[in-house]
Tab-separated table of C-alpha atoms and ligand atoms in Angstrom:
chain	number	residue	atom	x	y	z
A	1101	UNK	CA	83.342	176.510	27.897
A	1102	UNK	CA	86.188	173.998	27.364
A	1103	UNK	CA	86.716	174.369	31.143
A	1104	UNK	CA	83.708	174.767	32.857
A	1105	UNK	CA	82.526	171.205	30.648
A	1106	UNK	CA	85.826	169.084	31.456
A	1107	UNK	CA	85.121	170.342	35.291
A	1108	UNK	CA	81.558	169.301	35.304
A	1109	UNK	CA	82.445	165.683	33.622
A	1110	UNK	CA	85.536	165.306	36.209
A	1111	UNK	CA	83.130	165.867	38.540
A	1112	UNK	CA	81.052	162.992	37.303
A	1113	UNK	CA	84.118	160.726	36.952
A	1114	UNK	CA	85.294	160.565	33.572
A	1115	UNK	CA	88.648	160.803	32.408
A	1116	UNK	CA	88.865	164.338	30.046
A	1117	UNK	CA	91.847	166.096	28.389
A	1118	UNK	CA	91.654	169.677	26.814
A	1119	UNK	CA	93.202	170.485	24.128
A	1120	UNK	CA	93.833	174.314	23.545
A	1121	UNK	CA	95.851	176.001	21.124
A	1122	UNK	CA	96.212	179.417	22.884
A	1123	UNK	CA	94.464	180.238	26.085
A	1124	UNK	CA	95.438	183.470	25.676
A	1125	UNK	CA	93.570	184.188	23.049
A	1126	UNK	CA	90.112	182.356	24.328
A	1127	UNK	CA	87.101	185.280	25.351
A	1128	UNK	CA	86.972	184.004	28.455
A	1129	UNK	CA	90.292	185.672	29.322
A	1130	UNK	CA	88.943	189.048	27.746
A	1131	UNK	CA	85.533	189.186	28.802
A	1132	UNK	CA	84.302	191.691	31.226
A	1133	UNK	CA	82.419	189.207	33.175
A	1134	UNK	CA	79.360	190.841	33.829
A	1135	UNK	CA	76.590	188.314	34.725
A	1136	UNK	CA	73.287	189.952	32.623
A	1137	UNK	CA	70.980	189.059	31.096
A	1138	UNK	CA	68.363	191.529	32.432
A	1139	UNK	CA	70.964	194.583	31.733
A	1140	UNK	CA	71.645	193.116	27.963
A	1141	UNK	CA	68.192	192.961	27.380
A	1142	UNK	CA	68.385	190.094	26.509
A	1143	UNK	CA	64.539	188.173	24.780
A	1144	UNK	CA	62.899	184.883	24.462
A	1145	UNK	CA	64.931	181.377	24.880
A	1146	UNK	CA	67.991	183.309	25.317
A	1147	UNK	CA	67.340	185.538	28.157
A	1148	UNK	CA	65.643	182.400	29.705
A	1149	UNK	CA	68.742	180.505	29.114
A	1150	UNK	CA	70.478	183.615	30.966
A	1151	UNK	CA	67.762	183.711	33.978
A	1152	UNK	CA	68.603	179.599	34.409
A	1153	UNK	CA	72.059	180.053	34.347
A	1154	UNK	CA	71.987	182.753	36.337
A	1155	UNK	CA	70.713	180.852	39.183
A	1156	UNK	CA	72.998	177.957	39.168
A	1157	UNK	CA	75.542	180.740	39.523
A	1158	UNK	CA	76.197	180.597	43.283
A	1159	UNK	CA	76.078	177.319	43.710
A	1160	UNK	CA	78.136	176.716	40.550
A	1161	UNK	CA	80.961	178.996	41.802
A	1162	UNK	CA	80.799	177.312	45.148
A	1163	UNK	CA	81.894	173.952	43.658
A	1164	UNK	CA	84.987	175.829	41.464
A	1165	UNK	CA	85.741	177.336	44.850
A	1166	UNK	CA	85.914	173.916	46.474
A	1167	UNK	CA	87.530	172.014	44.214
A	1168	UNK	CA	90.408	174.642	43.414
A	1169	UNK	CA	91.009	176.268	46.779
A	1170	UNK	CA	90.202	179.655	45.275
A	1171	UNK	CA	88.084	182.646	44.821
A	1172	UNK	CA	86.253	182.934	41.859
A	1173	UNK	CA	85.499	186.784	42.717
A	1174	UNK	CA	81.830	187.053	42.401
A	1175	UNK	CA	80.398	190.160	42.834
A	1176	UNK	CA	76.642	190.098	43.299
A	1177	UNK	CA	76.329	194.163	42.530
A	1178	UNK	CA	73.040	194.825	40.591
A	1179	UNK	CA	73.781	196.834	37.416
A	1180	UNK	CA	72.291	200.118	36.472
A	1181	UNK	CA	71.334	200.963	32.628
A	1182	UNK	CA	71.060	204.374	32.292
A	1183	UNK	CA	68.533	205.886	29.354
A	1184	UNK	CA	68.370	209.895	28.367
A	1185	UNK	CA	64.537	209.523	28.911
A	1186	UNK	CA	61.882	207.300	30.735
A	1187	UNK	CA	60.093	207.193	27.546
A	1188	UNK	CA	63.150	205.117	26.825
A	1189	UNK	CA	63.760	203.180	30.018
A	1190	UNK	CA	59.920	201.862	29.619
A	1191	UNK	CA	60.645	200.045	26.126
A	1192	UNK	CA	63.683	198.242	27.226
A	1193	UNK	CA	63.234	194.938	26.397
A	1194	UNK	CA	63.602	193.307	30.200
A	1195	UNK	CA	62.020	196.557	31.843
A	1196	UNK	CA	59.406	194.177	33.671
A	1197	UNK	CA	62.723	192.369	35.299
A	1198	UNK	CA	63.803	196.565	36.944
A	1199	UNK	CA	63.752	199.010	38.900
A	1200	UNK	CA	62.625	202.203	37.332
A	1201	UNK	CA	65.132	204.973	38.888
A	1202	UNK	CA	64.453	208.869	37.996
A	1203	UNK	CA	67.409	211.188	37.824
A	1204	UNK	CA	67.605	211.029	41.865
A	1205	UNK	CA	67.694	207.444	41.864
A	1206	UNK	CA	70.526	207.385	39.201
A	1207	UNK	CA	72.884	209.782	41.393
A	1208	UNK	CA	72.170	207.710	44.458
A	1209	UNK	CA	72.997	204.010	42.913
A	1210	UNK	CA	75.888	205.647	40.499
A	1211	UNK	CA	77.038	208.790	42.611
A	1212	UNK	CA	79.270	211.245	39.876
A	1213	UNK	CA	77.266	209.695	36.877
A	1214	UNK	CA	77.198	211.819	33.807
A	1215	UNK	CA	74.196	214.768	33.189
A	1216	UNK	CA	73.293	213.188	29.559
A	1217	UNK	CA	70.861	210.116	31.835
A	1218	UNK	CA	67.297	211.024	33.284
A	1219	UNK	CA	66.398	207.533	33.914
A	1220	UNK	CA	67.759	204.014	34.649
A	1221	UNK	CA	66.656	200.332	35.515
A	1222	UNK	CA	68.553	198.390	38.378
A	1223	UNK	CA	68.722	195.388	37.969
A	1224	UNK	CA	69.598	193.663	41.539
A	1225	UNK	CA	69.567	190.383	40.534
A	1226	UNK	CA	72.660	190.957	37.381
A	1227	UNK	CA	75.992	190.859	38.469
A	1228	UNK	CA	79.485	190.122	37.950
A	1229	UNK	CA	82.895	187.812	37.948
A	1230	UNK	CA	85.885	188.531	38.240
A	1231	UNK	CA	86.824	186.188	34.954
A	1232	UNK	CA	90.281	187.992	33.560
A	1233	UNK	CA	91.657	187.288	37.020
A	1234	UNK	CA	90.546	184.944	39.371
A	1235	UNK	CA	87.587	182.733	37.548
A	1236	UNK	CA	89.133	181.066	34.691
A	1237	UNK	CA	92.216	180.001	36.656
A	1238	UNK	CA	90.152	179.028	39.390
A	1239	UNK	CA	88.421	176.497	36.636
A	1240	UNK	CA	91.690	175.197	35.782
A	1241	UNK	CA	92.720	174.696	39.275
A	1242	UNK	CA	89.844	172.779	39.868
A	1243	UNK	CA	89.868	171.018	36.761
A	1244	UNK	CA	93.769	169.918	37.619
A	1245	UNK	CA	92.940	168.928	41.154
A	1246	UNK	CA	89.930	166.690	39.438
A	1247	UNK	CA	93.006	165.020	37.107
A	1248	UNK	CA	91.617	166.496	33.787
A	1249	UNK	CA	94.781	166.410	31.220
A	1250	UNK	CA	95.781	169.460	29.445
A	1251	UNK	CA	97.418	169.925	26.465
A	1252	UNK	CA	98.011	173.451	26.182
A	1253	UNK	CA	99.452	175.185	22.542
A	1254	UNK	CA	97.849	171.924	20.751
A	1255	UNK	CA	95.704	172.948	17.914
A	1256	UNK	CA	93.157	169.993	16.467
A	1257	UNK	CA	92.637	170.215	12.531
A	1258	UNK	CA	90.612	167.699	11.760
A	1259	UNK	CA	87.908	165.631	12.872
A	1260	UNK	CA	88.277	161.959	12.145
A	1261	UNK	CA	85.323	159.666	11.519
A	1262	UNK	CA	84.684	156.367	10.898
A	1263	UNK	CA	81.002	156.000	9.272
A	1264	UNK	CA	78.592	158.059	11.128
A	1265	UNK	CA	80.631	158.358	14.420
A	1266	UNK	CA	83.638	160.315	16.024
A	1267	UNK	CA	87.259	158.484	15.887
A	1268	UNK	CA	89.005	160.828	16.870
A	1269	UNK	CA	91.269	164.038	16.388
A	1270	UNK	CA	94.400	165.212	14.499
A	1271	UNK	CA	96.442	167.204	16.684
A	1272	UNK	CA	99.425	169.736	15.270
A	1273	UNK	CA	101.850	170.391	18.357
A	1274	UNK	CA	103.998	173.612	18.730
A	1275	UNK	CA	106.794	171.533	17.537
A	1276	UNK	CA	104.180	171.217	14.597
A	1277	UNK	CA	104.403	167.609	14.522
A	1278	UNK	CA	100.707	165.957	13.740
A	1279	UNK	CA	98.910	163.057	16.170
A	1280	UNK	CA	96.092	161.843	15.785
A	1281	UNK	CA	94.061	161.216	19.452
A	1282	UNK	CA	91.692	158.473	19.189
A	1283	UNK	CA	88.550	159.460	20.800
A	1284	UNK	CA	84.749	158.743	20.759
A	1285	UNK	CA	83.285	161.426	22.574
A	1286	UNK	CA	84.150	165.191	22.633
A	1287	UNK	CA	83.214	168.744	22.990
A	1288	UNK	CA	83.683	170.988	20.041
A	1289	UNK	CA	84.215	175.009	22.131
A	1290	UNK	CA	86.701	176.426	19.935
A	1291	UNK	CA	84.365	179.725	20.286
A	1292	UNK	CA	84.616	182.247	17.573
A	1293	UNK	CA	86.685	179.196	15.419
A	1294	UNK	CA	84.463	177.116	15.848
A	1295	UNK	CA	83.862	177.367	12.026
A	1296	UNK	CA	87.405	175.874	11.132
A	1297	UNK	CA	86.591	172.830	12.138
A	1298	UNK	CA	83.284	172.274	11.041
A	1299	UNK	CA	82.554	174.789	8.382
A	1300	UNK	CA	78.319	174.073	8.629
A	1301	UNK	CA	78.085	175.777	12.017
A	1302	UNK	CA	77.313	179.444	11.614
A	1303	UNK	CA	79.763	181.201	13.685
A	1304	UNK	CA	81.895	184.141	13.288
A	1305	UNK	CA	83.734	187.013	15.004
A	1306	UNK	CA	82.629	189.732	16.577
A	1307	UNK	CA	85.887	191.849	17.899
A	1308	UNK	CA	85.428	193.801	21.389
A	1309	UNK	CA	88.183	195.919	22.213
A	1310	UNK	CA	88.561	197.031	26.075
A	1311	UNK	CA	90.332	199.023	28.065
A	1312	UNK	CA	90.961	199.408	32.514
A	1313	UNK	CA	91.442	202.191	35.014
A	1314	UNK	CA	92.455	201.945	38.549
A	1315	UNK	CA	89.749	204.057	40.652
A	1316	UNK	CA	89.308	204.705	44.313
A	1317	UNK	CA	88.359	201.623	45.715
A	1318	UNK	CA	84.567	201.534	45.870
A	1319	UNK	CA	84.085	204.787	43.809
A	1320	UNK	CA	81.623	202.879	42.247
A	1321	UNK	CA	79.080	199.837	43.383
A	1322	UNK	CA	77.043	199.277	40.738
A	1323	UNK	CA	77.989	197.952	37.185
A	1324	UNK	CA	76.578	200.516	34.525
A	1325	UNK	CA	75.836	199.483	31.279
A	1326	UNK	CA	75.650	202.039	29.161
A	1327	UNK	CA	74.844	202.363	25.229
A	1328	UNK	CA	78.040	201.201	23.262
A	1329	UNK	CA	80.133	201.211	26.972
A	1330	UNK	CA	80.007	199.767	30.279
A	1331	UNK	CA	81.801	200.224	33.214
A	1332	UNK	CA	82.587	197.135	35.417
A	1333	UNK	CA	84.014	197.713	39.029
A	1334	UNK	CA	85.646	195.640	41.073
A	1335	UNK	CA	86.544	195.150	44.642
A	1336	UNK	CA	90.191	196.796	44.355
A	1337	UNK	CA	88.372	199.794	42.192
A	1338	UNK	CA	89.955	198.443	39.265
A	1339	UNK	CA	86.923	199.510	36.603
A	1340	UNK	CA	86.818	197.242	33.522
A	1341	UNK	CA	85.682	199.429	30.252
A	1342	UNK	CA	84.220	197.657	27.234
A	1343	UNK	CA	83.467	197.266	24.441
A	1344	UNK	CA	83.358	197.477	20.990
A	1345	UNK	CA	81.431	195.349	19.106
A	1346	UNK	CA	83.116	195.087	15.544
A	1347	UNK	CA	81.369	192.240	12.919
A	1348	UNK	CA	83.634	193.934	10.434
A	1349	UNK	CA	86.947	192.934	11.518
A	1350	UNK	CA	86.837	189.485	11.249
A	1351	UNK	CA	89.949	188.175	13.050
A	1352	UNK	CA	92.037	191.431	12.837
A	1353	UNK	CA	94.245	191.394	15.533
A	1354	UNK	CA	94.732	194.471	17.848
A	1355	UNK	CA	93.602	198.049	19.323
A	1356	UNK	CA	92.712	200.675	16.723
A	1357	UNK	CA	92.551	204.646	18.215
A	1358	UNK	CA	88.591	204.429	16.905
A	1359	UNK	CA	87.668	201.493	19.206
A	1360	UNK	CA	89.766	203.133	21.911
A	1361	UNK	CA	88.045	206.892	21.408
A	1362	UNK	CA	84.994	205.191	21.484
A	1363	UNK	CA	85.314	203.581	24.607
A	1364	UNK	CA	86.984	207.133	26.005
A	1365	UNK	CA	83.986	208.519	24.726
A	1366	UNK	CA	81.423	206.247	26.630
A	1367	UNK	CA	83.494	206.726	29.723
A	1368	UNK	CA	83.557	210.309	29.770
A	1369	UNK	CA	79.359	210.001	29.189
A	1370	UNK	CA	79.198	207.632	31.592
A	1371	UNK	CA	81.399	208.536	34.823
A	1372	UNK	CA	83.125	211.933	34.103
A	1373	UNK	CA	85.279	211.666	36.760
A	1374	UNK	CA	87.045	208.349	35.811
A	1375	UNK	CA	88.399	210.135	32.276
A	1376	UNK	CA	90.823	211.192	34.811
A	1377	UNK	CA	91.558	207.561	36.488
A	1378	UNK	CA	95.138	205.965	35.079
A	1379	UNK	CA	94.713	203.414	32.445
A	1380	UNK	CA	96.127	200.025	33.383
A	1381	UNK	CA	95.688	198.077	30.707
A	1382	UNK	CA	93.944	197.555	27.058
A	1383	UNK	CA	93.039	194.357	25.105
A	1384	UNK	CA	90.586	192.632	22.744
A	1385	UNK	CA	89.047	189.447	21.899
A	1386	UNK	CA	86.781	187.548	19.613
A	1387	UNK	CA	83.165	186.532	20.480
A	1388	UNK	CA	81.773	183.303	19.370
A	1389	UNK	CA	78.551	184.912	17.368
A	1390	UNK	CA	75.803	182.961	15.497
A	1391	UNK	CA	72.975	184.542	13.349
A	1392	UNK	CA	70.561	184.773	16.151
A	1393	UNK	CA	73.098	185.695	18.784
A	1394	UNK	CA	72.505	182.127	20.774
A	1395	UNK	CA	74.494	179.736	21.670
A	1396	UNK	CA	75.163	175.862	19.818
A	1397	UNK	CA	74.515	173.769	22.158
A	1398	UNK	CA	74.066	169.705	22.459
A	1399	UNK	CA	74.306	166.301	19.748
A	1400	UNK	CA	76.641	168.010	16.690
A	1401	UNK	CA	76.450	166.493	13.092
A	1402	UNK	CA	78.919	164.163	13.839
A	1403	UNK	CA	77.739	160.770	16.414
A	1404	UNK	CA	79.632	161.573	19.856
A	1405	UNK	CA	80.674	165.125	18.572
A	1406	UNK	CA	79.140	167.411	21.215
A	1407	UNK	CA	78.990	171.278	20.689
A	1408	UNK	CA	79.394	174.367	23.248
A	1409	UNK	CA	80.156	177.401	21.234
A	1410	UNK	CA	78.396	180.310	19.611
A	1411	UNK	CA	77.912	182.025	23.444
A	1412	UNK	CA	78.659	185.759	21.941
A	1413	UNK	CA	78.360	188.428	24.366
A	1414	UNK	CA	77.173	186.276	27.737
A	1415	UNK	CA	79.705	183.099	27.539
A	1416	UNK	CA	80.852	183.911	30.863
A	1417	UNK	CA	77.080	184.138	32.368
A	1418	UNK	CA	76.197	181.027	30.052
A	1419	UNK	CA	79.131	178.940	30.964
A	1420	UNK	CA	77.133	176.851	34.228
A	1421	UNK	CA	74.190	176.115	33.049
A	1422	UNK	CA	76.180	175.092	29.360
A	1423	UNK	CA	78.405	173.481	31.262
A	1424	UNK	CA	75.324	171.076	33.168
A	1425	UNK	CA	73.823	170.598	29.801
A	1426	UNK	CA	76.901	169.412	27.777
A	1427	UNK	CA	77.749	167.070	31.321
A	1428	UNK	CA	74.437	165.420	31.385
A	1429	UNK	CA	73.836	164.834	27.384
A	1430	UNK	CA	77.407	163.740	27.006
A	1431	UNK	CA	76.988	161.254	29.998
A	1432	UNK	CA	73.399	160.403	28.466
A	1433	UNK	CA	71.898	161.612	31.529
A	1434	UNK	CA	70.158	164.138	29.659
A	1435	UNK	CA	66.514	165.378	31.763
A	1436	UNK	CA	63.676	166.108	30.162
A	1437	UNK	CA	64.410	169.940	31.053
A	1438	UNK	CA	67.705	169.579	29.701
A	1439	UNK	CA	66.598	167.908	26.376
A	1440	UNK	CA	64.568	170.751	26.244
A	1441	UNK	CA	67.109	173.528	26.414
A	1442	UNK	CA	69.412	171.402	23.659
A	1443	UNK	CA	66.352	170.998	21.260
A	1444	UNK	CA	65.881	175.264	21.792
A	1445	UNK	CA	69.277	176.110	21.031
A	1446	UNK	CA	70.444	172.991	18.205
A	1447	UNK	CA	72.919	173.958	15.973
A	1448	UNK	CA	70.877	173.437	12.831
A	1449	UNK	CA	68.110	175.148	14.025
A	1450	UNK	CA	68.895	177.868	11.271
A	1451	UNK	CA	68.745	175.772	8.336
A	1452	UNK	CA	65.460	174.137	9.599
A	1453	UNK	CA	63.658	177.787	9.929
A	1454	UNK	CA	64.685	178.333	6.457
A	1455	UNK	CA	63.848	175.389	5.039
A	1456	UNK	CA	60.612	175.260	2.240
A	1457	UNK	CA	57.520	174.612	4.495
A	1458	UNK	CA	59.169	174.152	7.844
A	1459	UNK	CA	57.697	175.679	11.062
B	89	FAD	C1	85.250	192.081	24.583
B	89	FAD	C2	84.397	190.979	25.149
B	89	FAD	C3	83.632	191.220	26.281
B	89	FAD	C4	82.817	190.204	26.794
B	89	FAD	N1	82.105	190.428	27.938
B	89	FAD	C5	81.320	189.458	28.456
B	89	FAD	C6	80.619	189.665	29.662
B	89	FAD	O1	80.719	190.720	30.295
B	89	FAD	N2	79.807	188.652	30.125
B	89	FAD	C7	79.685	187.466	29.473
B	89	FAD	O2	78.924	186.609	29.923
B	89	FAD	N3	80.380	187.238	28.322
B	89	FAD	C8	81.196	188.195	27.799
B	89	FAD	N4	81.872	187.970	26.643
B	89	FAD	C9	81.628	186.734	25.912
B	89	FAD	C10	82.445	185.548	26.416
B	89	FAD	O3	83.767	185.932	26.634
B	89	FAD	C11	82.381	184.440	25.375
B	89	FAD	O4	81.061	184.171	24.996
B	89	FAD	C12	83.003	183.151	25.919
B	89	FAD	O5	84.275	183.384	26.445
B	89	FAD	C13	83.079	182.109	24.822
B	89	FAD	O6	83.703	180.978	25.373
B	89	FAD	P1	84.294	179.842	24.446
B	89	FAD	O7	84.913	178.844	25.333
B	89	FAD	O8	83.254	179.434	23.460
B	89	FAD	O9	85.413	180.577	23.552
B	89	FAD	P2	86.870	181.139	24.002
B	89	FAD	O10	86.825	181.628	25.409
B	89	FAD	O11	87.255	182.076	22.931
B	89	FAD	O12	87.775	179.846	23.957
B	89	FAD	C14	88.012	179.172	22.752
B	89	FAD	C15	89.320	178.415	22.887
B	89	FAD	O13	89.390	177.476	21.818
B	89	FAD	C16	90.720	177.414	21.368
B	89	FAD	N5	90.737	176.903	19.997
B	89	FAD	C17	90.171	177.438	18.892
B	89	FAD	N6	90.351	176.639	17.833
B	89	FAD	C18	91.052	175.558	18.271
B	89	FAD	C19	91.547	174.376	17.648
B	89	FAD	N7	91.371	174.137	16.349
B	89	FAD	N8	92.242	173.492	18.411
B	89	FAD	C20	92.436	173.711	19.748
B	89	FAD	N9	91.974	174.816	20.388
B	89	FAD	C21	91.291	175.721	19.649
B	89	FAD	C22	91.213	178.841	21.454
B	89	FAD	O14	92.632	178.877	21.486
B	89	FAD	C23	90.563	179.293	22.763
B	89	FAD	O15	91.441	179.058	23.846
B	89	FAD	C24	82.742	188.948	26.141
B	89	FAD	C25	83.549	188.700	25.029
B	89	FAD	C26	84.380	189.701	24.541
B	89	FAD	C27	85.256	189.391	23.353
C-alpha cells in the first residue's frame, strides 16, 4: 500500500518519502498475488471494492510498467474453484460471476486435477501478479524514477500532534537513534501493525504460511483455488502454494510442520502430480485483518492522518483502486464516487454499528 500510494501522489506531483522498517517482512512480498475476488467469494462492498479494482488493474500496471521500465508479470489466467459436488458449486457466494464446469470441464481447464472435485466455477475475469518477484520492485522502481525518498529499516513510534492535526513523526533508525520528521499529511499502511501506532484501529494478524515447486512450464494454466490451498502458476511453471490462515498465532514468527502438512495435503488433493515437483522455497507473512475482513480506508482520527491498511487476504488485488482513493482524498480531489468508497469502508465504521441506536 505504502508503494502503490507514494507512486500515485508522485504521479500527481508531490514530494513523498516512505518510511519502512523492514520490507521484508511487508505481505506484499509474501502474498501469492492472485487477483480474486470472484474465486474468494468475496460479498457486498468488499467484493465490489474487488470488481473496481479489478478493472483499474491493466491500466494501473501499465503506468508501473512505464514509469519503472519493468514487467509487473500479470497473468490474466481465469481461476478454477473446484467443489466435491454441484450442489456445492451452486451456493458459492459469487456463483452468478462463473462458469459452472462438470467433472469434464474440470479435467479440460486443470488437466491431472485430483478425483475428490465433480464440479468447478471459472472465473475468466480473476487473475494473477507476479508480486514476490517482479510487482513490488517494479513499484519501487517507479516510485524512485518519480523521486519519492525512501527510508528503508526506519521504524515510526509515535504520532505527533499539535491540537487536532498531524505534526509529524518520531522516527527510531537502525542505529536506534530517534528523529522526529515534521509532517502534515501522511499515510498510515503499516498493515497487520497497524495497531501499534494507533491502538483504536481494529487490526490484527492473520499468519499464512506458503510454500513453491518448480513444475513443467505450463503444466498448469489456470489458478485453482481450492478449500484451505491454492495453487498459483506462473509463466516459468514455478507454482506458488498457499496458505494457511492462522488468527491464533499472532505474530509468531516461522514455518511449523502442521501449516506445511497442510499445505502438502491440499496439494496432493489438488494436483497429484505436483506432490512430486521439487520444493523451491517456503515462507510466511502477516495479513492486515479487521473484524469484517475490509479494508481502513480514507480521513483517520487524527486531521491529515490518512489510513490504507486492514486489506487481509486481497491487498495485492486492492492495492490500485486503494491506491486512487488515498491519491485523490489526500490531494482533496476526492469524487463523489470516491467519497463514496471512503464513507463504505471508514475505519470507525465498527464502533458506529455497535453503538446504542445507530443504523
Ligand atoms: C500468505 C499470504 C497470502 C496472500 N495472498 C494474497 C493474494 O493472493 N492476493 C491478494 O490480493 N492479497 C494477498 N495477501 C494479502 C496482501 O499481501 C496484503 O493484504 C497486503 O500486502 C497488505 O499490504 P500493506 O501494505 O497493508 O501491508 P504490508 O505489505 O505488510 O506492509 C506493511 C509495511 O509496514 C511496515 N511497518 C510496520 N510498522 C511500521 C512502523 N511502525 N514504522 C515503519 N514501517 C512499519 C512493515 O515493515 C511493512 O514493510 C496475502 C497475504 C499473505 C500473508
Amino acid at each position: 500500500m505504502g508503494l502503490a500510494i507514494a507512486h500515485q501522489l508522485a504521479r500527481r506531483g508531490r514530494a513523498v518519502q516512505v518510511l519502512s522498517r523492514r520490507r521484508s517482512e511487508a505481505a506484499g512480498f509474501v502474498a501469492a498475488g492472485m487477483l480474486a475476488p470472484h474465486a474468494e467469494g468475496l460479498s457486498g462492498d468488499l467484493l465490489a471494492l474487488g470488481q473496481a479494482s479489478l478493472e483499474r488493474i491493466p491500466a494501473w500496471v501499465a503506468q508501473i510498467e512505464a514509469d519503472s521500465g519493468l514487467s509487473c508479470g500479470l497473468r490474466p489466467c481465469g481461476i478454477v474453484v473446484p467443489f466435491a459436488s454441484a450442489a456445492e458449486r451452486d451456493v458459492y457466494p459469487t456463483a452468478a460471476w462463473g462458469e459452472a464446469l462438470n467433472r469434464a470441464g474440470l479435467e479440460r481447464e486443470l488437466p491431472g486435477i485430483g478425483p475428490g472435485w465433480d464440479a468447478g466455477l471459472l472465473f475468466r475475469q480473476d487473475g494473477q501478479i507476479d508480486n514476490r518477484r517482479q510487482l513490488m520492485r517494479a513499484l519501487e522502481r517507479a516510485c524512485v524514477e518519480l523521486g519519492v525518498r525512501f527510508q528503508e529499516g526506519v521504524e515510526v513510534q509515535e504520532l505527533l500532534r499539535t491540537g487536532d492535526g498531524l505534526q509529524g513523526v518520531t522516527v527510531r533508525n537502525a542505529e536506534a537513534e530517534l528523529q522526529t520528521l515534521t509532517a502534515g499529511t501522511a499515510v498510515l499502511c503499516s498493515g497487520a501493525w497497524s495497531g501499534a501506532l494507533l491502538p483504536q484501529l481494529p487490526v490484527f494478524p492473520v499468519k499464512g504460511q506458503m510454500l513453491s515447486l518448480q513444475g513443467p512450464r505450463e503444466a498448469l494454466q489456470r489458478v485453482i483455488f481450492g478449500p484451505g490451498t491454492y495453487l498459483v502458476p506462473r509463466e516459468d511453471g514455478l507454482l506458488v502454494v498457499g496458505a494457511t490462515s492462522e488468527r491464533e498465532a499472532g505474530f509468531t514468527e516461522g514455518l511449523t510442520p502442521f501449516g506445511q502438512r497442510q499445505l502438502q495435503a491440499g496439494i496432493a488433493a489438488l494436483l497429484p502430480e505436483a506432490s512430486q515437483w521439487p520444493p523451491m522455497e517456503r515462507w510466511w507473512g502477516f495479513r492486515p485483518c479487521t473484524p469484517d475482513e475490509g479494508p481502513l480506508l480514507g480521513a483517520g482520527p487524527i486531521a491529515g492522518l490518512w489510513l490504507a491498511t486492514g486489506h487481509h487476504r486481497n491487498g495485492v488485488l486492492l492495492a490500485a483502486i486503494t491506491a486512487e482513493l488515498l491519491a485523490e482524498a489526500s490531494c482533496s480531489e476526492a469524487s463523489a464516487a470516491t467519497q463514496r468508497w471512503l464513507q463504505a469502508f471508514r475505519w470507525d465504521r465498527f464502533n458506529r454499528s455497535a453503538a446504542p441506536g445507530a443504523g
